Coordinates of N, CA and C in Angstrom, one line a residue:
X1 N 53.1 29.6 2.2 CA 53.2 28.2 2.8 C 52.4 27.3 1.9
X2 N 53.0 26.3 1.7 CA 52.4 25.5 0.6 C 51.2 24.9 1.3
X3 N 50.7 24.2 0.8 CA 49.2 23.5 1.1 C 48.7 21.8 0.0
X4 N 48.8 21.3 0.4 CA 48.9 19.9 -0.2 C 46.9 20.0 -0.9
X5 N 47.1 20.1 -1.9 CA 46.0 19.5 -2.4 C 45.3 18.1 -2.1
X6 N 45.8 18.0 -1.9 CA 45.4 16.3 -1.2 C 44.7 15.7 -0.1
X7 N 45.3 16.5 0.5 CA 44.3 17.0 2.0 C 43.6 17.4 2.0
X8 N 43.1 18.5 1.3 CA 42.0 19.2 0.7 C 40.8 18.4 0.5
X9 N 41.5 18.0 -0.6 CA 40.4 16.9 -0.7 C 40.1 15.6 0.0
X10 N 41.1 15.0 0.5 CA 40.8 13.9 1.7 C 40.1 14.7 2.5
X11 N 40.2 16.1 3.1 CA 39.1 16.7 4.1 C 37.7 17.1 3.6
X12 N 37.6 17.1 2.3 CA 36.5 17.5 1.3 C 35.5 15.9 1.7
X13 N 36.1 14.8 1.4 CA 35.7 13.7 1.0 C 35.3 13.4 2.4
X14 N 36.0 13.4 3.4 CA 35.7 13.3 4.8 C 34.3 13.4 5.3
X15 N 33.9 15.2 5.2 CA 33.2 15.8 5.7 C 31.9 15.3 4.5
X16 N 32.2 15.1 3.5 CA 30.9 14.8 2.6 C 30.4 13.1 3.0
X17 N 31.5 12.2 3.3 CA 31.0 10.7 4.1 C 30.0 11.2 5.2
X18 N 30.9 12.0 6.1 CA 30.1 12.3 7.6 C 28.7 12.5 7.0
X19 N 28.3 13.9 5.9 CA 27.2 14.1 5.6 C 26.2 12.8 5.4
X20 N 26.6 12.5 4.3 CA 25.9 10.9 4.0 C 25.5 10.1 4.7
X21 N 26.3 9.9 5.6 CA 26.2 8.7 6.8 C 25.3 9.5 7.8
X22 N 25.1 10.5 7.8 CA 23.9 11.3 8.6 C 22.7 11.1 8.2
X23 N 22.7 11.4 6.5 CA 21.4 11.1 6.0 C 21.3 9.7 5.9
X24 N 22.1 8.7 6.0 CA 21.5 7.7 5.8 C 20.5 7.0 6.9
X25 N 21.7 7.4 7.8 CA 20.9 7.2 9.6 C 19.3 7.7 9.4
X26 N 19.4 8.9 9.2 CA 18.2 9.9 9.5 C 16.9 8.7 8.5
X27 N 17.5 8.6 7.1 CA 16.3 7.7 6.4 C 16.2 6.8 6.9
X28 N 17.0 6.0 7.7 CA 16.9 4.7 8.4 C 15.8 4.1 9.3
X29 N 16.5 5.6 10.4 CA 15.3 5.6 11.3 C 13.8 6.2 10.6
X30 N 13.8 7.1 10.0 CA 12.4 7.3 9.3 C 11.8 6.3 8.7
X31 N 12.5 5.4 8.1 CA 11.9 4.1 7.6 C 11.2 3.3 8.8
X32 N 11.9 3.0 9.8 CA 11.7 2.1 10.9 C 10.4 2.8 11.4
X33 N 10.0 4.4 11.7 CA 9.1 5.0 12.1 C 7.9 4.8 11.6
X34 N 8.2 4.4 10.2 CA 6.9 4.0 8.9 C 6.8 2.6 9.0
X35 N 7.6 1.8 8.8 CA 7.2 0.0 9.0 C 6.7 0.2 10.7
X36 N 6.8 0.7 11.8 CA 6.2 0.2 13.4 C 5.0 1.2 13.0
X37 N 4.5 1.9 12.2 CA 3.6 2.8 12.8 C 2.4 2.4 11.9
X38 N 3.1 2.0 10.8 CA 1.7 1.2 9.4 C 0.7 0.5 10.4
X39 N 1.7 -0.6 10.9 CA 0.9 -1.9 11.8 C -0.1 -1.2 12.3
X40 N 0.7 -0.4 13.4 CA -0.7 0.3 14.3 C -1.4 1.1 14.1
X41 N -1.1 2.0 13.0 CA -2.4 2.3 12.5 C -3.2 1.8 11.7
X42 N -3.0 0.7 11.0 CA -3.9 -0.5 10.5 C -4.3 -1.4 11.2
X43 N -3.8 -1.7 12.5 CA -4.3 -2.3 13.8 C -5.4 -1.1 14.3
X44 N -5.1 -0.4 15.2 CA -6.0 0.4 15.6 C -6.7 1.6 15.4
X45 N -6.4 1.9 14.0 CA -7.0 3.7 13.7 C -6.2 4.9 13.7
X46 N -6.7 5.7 13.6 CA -5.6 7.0 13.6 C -6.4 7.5 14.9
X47 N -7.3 7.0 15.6 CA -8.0 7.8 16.9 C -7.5 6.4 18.0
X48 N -6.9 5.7 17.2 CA -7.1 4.8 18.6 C -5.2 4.6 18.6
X49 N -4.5 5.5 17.8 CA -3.0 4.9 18.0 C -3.1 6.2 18.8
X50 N -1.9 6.6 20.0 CA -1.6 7.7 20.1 C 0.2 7.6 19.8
X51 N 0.3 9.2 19.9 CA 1.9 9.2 20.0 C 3.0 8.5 20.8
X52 N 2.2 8.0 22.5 CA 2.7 7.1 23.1 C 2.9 5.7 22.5
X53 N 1.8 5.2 21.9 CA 2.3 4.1 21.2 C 3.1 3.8 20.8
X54 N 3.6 5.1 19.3 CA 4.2 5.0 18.6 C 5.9 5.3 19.4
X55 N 5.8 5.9 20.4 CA 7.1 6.0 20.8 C 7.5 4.9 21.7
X56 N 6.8 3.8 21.8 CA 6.9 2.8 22.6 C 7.3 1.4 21.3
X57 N 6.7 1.5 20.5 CA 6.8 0.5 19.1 C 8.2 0.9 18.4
X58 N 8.9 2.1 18.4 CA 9.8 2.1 18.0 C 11.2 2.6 18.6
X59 N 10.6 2.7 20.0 CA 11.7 3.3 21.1 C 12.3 4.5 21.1
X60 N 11.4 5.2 20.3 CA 12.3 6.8 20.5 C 11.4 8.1 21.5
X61 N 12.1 8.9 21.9 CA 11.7 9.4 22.1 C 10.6 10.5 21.7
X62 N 9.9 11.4 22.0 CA 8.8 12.6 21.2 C 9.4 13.1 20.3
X63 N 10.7 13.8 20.8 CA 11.9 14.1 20.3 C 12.3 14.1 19.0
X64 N 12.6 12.3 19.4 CA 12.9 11.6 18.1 C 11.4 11.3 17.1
X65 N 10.9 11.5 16.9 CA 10.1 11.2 16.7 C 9.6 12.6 15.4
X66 N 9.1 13.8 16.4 CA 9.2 14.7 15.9 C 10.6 15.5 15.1
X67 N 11.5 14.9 15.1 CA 12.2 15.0 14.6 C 12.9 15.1 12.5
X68 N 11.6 13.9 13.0 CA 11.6 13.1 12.0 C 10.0 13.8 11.0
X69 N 9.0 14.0 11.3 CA 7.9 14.3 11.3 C 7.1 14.9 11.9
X70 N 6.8 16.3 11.5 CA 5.9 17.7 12.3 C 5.0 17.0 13.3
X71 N 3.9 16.2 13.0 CA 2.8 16.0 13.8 C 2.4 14.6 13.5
X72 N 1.5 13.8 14.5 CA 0.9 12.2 14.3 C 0.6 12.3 12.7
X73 N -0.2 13.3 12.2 CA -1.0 13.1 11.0 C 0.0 13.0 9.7
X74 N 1.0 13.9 10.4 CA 2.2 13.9 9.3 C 2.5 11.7 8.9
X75 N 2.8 11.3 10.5 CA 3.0 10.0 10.8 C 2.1 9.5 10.0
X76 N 0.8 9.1 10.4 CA -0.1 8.8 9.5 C -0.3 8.6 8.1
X77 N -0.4 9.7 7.2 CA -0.4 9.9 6.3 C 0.9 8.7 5.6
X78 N 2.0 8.9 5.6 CA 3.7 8.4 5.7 C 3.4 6.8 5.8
X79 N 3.2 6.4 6.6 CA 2.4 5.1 7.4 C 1.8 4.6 6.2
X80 N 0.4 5.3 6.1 CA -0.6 4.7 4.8 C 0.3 4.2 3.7
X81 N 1.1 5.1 3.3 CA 1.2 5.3 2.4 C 2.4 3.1 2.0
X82 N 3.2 3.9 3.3 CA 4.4 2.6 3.4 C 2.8 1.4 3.5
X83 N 2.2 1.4 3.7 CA 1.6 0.1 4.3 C 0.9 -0.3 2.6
X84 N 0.1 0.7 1.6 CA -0.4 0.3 0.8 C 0.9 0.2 -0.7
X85 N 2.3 0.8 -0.1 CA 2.9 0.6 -1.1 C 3.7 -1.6 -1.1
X86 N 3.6 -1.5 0.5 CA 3.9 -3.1 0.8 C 3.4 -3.9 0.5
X87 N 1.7 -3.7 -0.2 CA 1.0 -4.2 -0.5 C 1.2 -4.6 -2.3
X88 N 1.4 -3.2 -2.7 CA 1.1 -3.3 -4.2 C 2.2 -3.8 -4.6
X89 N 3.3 -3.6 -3.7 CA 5.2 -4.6 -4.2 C 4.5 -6.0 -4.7
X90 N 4.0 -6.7 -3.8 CA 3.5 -8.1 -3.3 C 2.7 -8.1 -4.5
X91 N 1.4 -7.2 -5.1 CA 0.9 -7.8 -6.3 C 0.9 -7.8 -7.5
X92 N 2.2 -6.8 -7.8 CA 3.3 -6.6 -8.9 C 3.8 -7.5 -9.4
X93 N 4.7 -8.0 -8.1 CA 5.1 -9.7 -8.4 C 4.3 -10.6 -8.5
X94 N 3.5 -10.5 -8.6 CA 2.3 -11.3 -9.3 C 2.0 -11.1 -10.8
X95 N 1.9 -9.8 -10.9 CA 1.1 -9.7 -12.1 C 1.9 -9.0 -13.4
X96 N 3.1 -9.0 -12.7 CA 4.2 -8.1 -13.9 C 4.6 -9.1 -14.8
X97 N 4.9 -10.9 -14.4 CA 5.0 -11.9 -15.2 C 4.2 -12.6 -16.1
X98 N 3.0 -11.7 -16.4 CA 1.5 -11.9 -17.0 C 0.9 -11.3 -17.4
X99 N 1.0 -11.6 -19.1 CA 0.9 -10.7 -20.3 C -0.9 -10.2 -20.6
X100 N -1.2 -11.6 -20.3 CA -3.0 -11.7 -20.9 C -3.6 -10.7 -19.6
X101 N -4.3 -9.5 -20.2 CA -5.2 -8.5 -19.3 C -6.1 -8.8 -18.2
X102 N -6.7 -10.1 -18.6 CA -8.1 -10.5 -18.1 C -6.8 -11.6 -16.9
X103 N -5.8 -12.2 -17.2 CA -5.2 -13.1 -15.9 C -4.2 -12.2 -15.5
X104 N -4.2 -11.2 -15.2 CA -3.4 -10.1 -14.4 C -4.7 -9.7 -13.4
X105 N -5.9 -9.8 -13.8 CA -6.9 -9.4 -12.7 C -6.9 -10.9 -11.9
X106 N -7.2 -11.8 -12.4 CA -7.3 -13.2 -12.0 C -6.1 -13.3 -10.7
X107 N -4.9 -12.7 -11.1 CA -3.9 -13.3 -10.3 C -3.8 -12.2 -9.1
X108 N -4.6 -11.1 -9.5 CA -5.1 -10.1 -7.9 C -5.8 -10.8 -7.0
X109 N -6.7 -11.4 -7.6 CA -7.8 -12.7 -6.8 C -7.3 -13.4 -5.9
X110 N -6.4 -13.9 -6.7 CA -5.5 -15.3 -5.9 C -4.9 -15.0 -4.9
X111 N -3.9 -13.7 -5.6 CA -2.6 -13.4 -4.4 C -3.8 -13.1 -3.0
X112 N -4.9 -12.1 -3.0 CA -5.8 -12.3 -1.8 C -6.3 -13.3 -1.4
X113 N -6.6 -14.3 -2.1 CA -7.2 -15.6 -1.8 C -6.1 -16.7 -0.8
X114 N -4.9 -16.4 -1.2 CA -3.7 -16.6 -0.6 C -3.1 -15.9 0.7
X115 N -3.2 -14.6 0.5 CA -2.6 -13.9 1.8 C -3.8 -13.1 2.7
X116 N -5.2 -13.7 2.3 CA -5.8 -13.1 3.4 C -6.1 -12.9 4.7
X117 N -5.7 -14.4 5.1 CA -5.4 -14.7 6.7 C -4.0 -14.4 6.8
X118 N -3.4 -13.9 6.3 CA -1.9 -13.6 6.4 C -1.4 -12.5 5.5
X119 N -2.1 -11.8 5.4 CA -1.4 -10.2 4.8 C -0.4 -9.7 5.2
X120 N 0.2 -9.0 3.9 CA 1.5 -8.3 4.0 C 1.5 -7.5 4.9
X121 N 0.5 -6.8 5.5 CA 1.0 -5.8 6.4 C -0.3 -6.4 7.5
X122 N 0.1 -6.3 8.8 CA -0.2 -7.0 9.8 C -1.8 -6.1 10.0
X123 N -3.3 -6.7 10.3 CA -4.2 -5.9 10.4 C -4.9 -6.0 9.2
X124 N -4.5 -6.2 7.9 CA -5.5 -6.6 7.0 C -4.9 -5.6 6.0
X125 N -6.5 -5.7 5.3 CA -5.7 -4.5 4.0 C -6.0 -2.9 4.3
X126 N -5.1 -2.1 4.4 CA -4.9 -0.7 4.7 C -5.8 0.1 3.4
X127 N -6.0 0.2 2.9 CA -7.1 0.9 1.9 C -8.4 0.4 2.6
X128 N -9.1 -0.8 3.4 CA -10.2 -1.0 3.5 C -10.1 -0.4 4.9
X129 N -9.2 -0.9 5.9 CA -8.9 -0.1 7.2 C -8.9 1.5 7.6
X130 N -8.4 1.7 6.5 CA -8.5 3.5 6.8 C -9.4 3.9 6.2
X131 N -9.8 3.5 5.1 CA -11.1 3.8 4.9 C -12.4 4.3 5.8
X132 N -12.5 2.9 6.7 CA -13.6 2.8 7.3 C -13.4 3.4 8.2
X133 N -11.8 3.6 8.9 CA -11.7 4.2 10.2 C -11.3 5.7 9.7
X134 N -11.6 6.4 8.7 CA -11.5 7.8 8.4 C -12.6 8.4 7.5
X135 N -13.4 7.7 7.3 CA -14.9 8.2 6.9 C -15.9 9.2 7.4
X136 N -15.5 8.8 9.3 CA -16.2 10.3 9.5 C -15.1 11.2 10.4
X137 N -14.2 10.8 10.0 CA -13.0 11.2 11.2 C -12.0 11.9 10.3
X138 N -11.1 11.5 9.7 CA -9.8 12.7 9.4 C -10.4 12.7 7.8
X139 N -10.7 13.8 7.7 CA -10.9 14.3 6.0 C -9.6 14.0 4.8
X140 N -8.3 14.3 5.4 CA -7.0 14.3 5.2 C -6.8 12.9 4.2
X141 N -7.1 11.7 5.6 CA -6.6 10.2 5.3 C -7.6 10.2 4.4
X142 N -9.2 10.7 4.7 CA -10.1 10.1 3.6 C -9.9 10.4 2.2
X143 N -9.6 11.6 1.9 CA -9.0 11.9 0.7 C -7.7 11.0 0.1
X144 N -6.7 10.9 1.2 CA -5.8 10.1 0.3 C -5.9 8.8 0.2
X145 N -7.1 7.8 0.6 CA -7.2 6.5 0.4 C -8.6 6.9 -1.0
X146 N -9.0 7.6 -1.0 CA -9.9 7.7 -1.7 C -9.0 8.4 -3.3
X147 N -7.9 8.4 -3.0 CA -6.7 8.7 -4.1 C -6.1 7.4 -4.5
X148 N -6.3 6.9 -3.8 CA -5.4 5.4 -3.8 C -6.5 4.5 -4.5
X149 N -7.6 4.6 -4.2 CA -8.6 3.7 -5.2 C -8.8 4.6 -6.2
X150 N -8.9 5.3 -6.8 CA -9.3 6.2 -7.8 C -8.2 5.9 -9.1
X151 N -6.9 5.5 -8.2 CA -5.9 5.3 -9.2 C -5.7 3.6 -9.2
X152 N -6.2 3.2 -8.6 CA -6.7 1.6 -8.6 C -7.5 1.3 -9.5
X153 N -8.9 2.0 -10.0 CA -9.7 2.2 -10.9 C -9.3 2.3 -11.8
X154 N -8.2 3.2 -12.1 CA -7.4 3.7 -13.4 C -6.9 2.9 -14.0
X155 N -6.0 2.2 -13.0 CA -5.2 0.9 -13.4 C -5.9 -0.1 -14.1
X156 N -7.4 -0.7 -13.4 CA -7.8 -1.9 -14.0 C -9.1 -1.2 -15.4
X157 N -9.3 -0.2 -15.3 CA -9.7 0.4 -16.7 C -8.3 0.3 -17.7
X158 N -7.3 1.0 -17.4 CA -6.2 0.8 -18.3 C -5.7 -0.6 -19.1
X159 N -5.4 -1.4 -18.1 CA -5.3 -3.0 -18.5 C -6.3 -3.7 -19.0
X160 N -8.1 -2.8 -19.1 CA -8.9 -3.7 -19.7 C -8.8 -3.2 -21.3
X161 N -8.6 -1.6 -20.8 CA -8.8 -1.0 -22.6 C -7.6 -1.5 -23.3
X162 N -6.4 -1.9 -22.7 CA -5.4 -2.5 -23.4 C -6.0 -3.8 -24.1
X163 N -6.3 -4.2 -23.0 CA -7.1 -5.9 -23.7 C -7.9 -6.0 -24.6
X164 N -8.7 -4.7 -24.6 CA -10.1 -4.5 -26.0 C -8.8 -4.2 -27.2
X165 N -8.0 -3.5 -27.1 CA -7.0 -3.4 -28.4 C -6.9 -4.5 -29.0
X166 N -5.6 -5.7 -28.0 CA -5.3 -6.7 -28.1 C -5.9 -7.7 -28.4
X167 N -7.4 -7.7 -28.5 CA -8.2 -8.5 -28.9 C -8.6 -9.8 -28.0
X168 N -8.1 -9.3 -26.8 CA -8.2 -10.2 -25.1 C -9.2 -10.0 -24.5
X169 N -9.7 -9.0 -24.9 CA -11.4 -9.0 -23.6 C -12.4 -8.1 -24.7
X170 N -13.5 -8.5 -24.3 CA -14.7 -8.2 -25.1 C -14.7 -6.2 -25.7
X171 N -15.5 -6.5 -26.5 CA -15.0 -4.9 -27.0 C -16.4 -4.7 -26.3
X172 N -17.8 -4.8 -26.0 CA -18.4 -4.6 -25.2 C -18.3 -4.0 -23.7
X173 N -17.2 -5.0 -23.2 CA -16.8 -4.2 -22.2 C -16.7 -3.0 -21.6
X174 N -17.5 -2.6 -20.3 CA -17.2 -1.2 -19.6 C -16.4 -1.1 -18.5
X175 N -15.4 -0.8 -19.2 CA -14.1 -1.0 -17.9 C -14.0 -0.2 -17.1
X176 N -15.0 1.0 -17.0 CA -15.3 1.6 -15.8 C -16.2 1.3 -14.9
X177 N -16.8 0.4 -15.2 CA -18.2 0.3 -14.3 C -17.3 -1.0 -13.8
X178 N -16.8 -2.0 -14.5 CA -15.9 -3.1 -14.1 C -14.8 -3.3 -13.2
X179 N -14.2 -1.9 -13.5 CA -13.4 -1.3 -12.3 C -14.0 -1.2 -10.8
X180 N -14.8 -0.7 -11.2 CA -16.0 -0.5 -9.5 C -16.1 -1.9 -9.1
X181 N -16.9 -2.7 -10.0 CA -17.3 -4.0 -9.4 C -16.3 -4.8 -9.2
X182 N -15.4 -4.8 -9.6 CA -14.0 -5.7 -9.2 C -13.4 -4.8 -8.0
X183 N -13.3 -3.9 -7.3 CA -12.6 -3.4 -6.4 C -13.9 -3.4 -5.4
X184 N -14.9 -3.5 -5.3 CA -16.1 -3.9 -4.2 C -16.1 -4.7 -3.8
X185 N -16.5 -6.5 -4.7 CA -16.3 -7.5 -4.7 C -15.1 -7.9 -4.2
X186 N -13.8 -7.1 -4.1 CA -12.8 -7.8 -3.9 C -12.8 -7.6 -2.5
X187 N -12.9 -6.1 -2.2 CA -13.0 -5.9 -0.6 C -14.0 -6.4 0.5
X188 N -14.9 -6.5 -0.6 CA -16.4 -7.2 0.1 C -16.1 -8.9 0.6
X189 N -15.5 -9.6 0.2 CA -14.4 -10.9 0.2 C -13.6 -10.9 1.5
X190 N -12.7 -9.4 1.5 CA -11.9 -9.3 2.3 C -12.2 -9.5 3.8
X191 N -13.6 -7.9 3.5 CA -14.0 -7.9 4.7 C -14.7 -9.1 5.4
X192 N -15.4 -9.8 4.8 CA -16.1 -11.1 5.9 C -15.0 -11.9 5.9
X193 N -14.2 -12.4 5.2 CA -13.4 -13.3 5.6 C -12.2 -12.9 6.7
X194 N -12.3 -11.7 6.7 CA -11.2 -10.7 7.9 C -12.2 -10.8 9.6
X195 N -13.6 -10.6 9.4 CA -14.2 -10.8 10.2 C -14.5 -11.7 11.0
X196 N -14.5 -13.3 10.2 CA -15.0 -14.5 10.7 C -13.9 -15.4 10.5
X197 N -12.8 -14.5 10.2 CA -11.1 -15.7 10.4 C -11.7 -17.0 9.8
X198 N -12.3 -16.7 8.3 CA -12.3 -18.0 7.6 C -12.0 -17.4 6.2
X199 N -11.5 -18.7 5.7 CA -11.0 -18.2 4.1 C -12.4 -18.5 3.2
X200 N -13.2 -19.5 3.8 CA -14.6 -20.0 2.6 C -15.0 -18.3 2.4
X201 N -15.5 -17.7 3.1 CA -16.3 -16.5 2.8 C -15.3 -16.0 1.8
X202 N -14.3 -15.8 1.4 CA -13.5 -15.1 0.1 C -13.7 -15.9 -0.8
X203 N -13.7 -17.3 -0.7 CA -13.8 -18.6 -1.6 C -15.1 -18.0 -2.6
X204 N -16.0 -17.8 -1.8 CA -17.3 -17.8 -2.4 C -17.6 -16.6 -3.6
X205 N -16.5 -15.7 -2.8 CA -16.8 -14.2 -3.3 C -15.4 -14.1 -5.0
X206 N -14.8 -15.0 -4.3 CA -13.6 -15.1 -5.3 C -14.1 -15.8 -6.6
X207 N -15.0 -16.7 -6.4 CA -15.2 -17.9 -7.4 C -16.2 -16.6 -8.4
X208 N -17.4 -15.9 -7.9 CA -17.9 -15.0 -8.3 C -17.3 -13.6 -9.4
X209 N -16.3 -13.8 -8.4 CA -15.3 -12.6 -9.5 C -14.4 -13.1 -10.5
X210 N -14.2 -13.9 -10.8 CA -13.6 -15.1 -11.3 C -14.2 -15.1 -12.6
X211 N -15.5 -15.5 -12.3 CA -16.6 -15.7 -13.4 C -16.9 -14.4 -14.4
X212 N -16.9 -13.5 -13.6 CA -17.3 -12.3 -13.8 C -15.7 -11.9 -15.2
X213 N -14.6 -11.9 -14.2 CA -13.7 -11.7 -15.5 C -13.7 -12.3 -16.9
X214 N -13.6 -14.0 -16.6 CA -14.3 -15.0 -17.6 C -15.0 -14.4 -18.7
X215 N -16.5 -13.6 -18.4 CA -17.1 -13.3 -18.6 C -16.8 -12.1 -20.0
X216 N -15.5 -11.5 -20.0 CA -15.2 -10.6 -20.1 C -14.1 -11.2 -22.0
X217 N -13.8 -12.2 -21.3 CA -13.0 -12.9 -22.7 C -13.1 -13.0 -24.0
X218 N -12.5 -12.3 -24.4 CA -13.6 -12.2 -26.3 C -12.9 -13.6 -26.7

C-alpha cells in the first residue's frame, strides 16, 4: 500500500510545532516566575518571601510552580540572577555608546544618579539587597552575589587597564584598589539615598566619585 510522503512529513512537522509551542509556553511562564519573584525577593528577602507569595504574585499553583523549579532557592537564585541581569541591560545602554574608559565609569554614576528613586527593578539595587539580606543567612545567594561583584571588579579593572594602554587614564593608576573604591562609594550613595527617599545624599556621594575618576585622567 502506498504511503504519501507528504504526510509524513506534514505529520513530522506537526508533532515538532506541538513540541515548540510546548517549550515556548513552558519558557514563558518560567520567565514570568523570574520577573514576579526578582521584585519580592528584592522587596523582602529570601527569609521574608515565602512560596505562598510567590504563588499568589504569579497565580500558579505549588504545582506550577515546582514544575518549573525544584525548590524556593532554586527560585531565588533564577530571580537574582533576572533582577541583576535587568539592571546591567539598563547600564550597557549607557555605556556601550562611549569610547573614553574613564566616561564609561562616569556614565555608571549618572545612570544611578538618574534611576535611584526609580530603579529598574522595583526595591532598589539587587546586589546590595541580597547582599545584606544573605550575609548571615543563605551561604548559596552570598556566594553568588559575591560572584557578581567580583566580576564587576573585573570589569572596571579591565576598562581602566585598557585606558592605561590608550593613553586615557593615568599609568599610575591601581585599578584594583579603584575597582573597590568605585563599587563602595557607589553603593554607599545608593544606600542612604534608598534610605532617606532623597536623591541629595547620592548628589553628594556622586560629585565625590566623579572627582575621584577625574583624578585618574592622564
Amino acid at each position: 500500500m502506498y504511503k504519501s510522503p507528504i504526510k509524513k512529513v506534514q505529520k513530522t512537522q506537526t508533532v515538532q510545532y506541538m513540541k515548540d509551542e510546548a517549550v515556548s509556553k513552558s519558557d514563558l511562564t518560567r520567565q514570568m516566575i523570574l520577573e514576579k519573584s526578582a521584585v519580592l525577593f528584592n522587596l523582602q528577602g529570601y527569609s521574608g518571601t515565602s512560596m505562598k507569595d510567590i504563588m499568589n504574585a504569579t497565580g500558579l499553583s505549588k504545582g506550577g510552580l515546582y514544575g518549573n523549579f525544584k525548590t524556593k532557592e532554586d527560585i531565588a537564585l533564577a530571580a537574582y540572577d533576572q533582577a541583576v541581569d535587568t539592571v546591567w541591560e539598563e547600564v550597557k545602554k549607557r555605556t556601550k555608546v562611549i569610547d573614553h574608559s574613564l566616561d564609561k565609569l562616569k556614565a555608571v554614576v549618572y545612570f544611578y544618579k538618574e534611576r535611584i528613586l526609580d530603579p529598574p527593578v522595583e526595591g532598589g539595587c539587587p546586589i546590595q539587597n541580597t547582599a545584606i539580606d544573605a550575609d548571615d543567612g543563605n551561604p548559596i545567594l552570598r556566594d553568588k552575589v559575591r560572584n557578581t561583584v567580583d566580576n564587576w571588579r573585573r570589569n572596571i579593572v579591565t576598562n581602566l587597564e585598557r585606558g592605561m594602554k590608550s593613553g586615557e587614564v593615568r599609568l599610575d593608576c591601581n585599578a584594583s584598589d579603584f575597582a573597590i573604591k568605585f563599587i563602595g562609594i557607589l553603593e554607599g550613595g545608593i544606600m542612604l539615598s534608598r534610605l532617606y527617599k532623597e536623591l541629595h545624599y547620592f548628589d553628594v556621594i556622586a560629585k565625590q566619585l566623579i572627582d575621584l575618576i577625574e583624578e585618574l585622567r592622564a
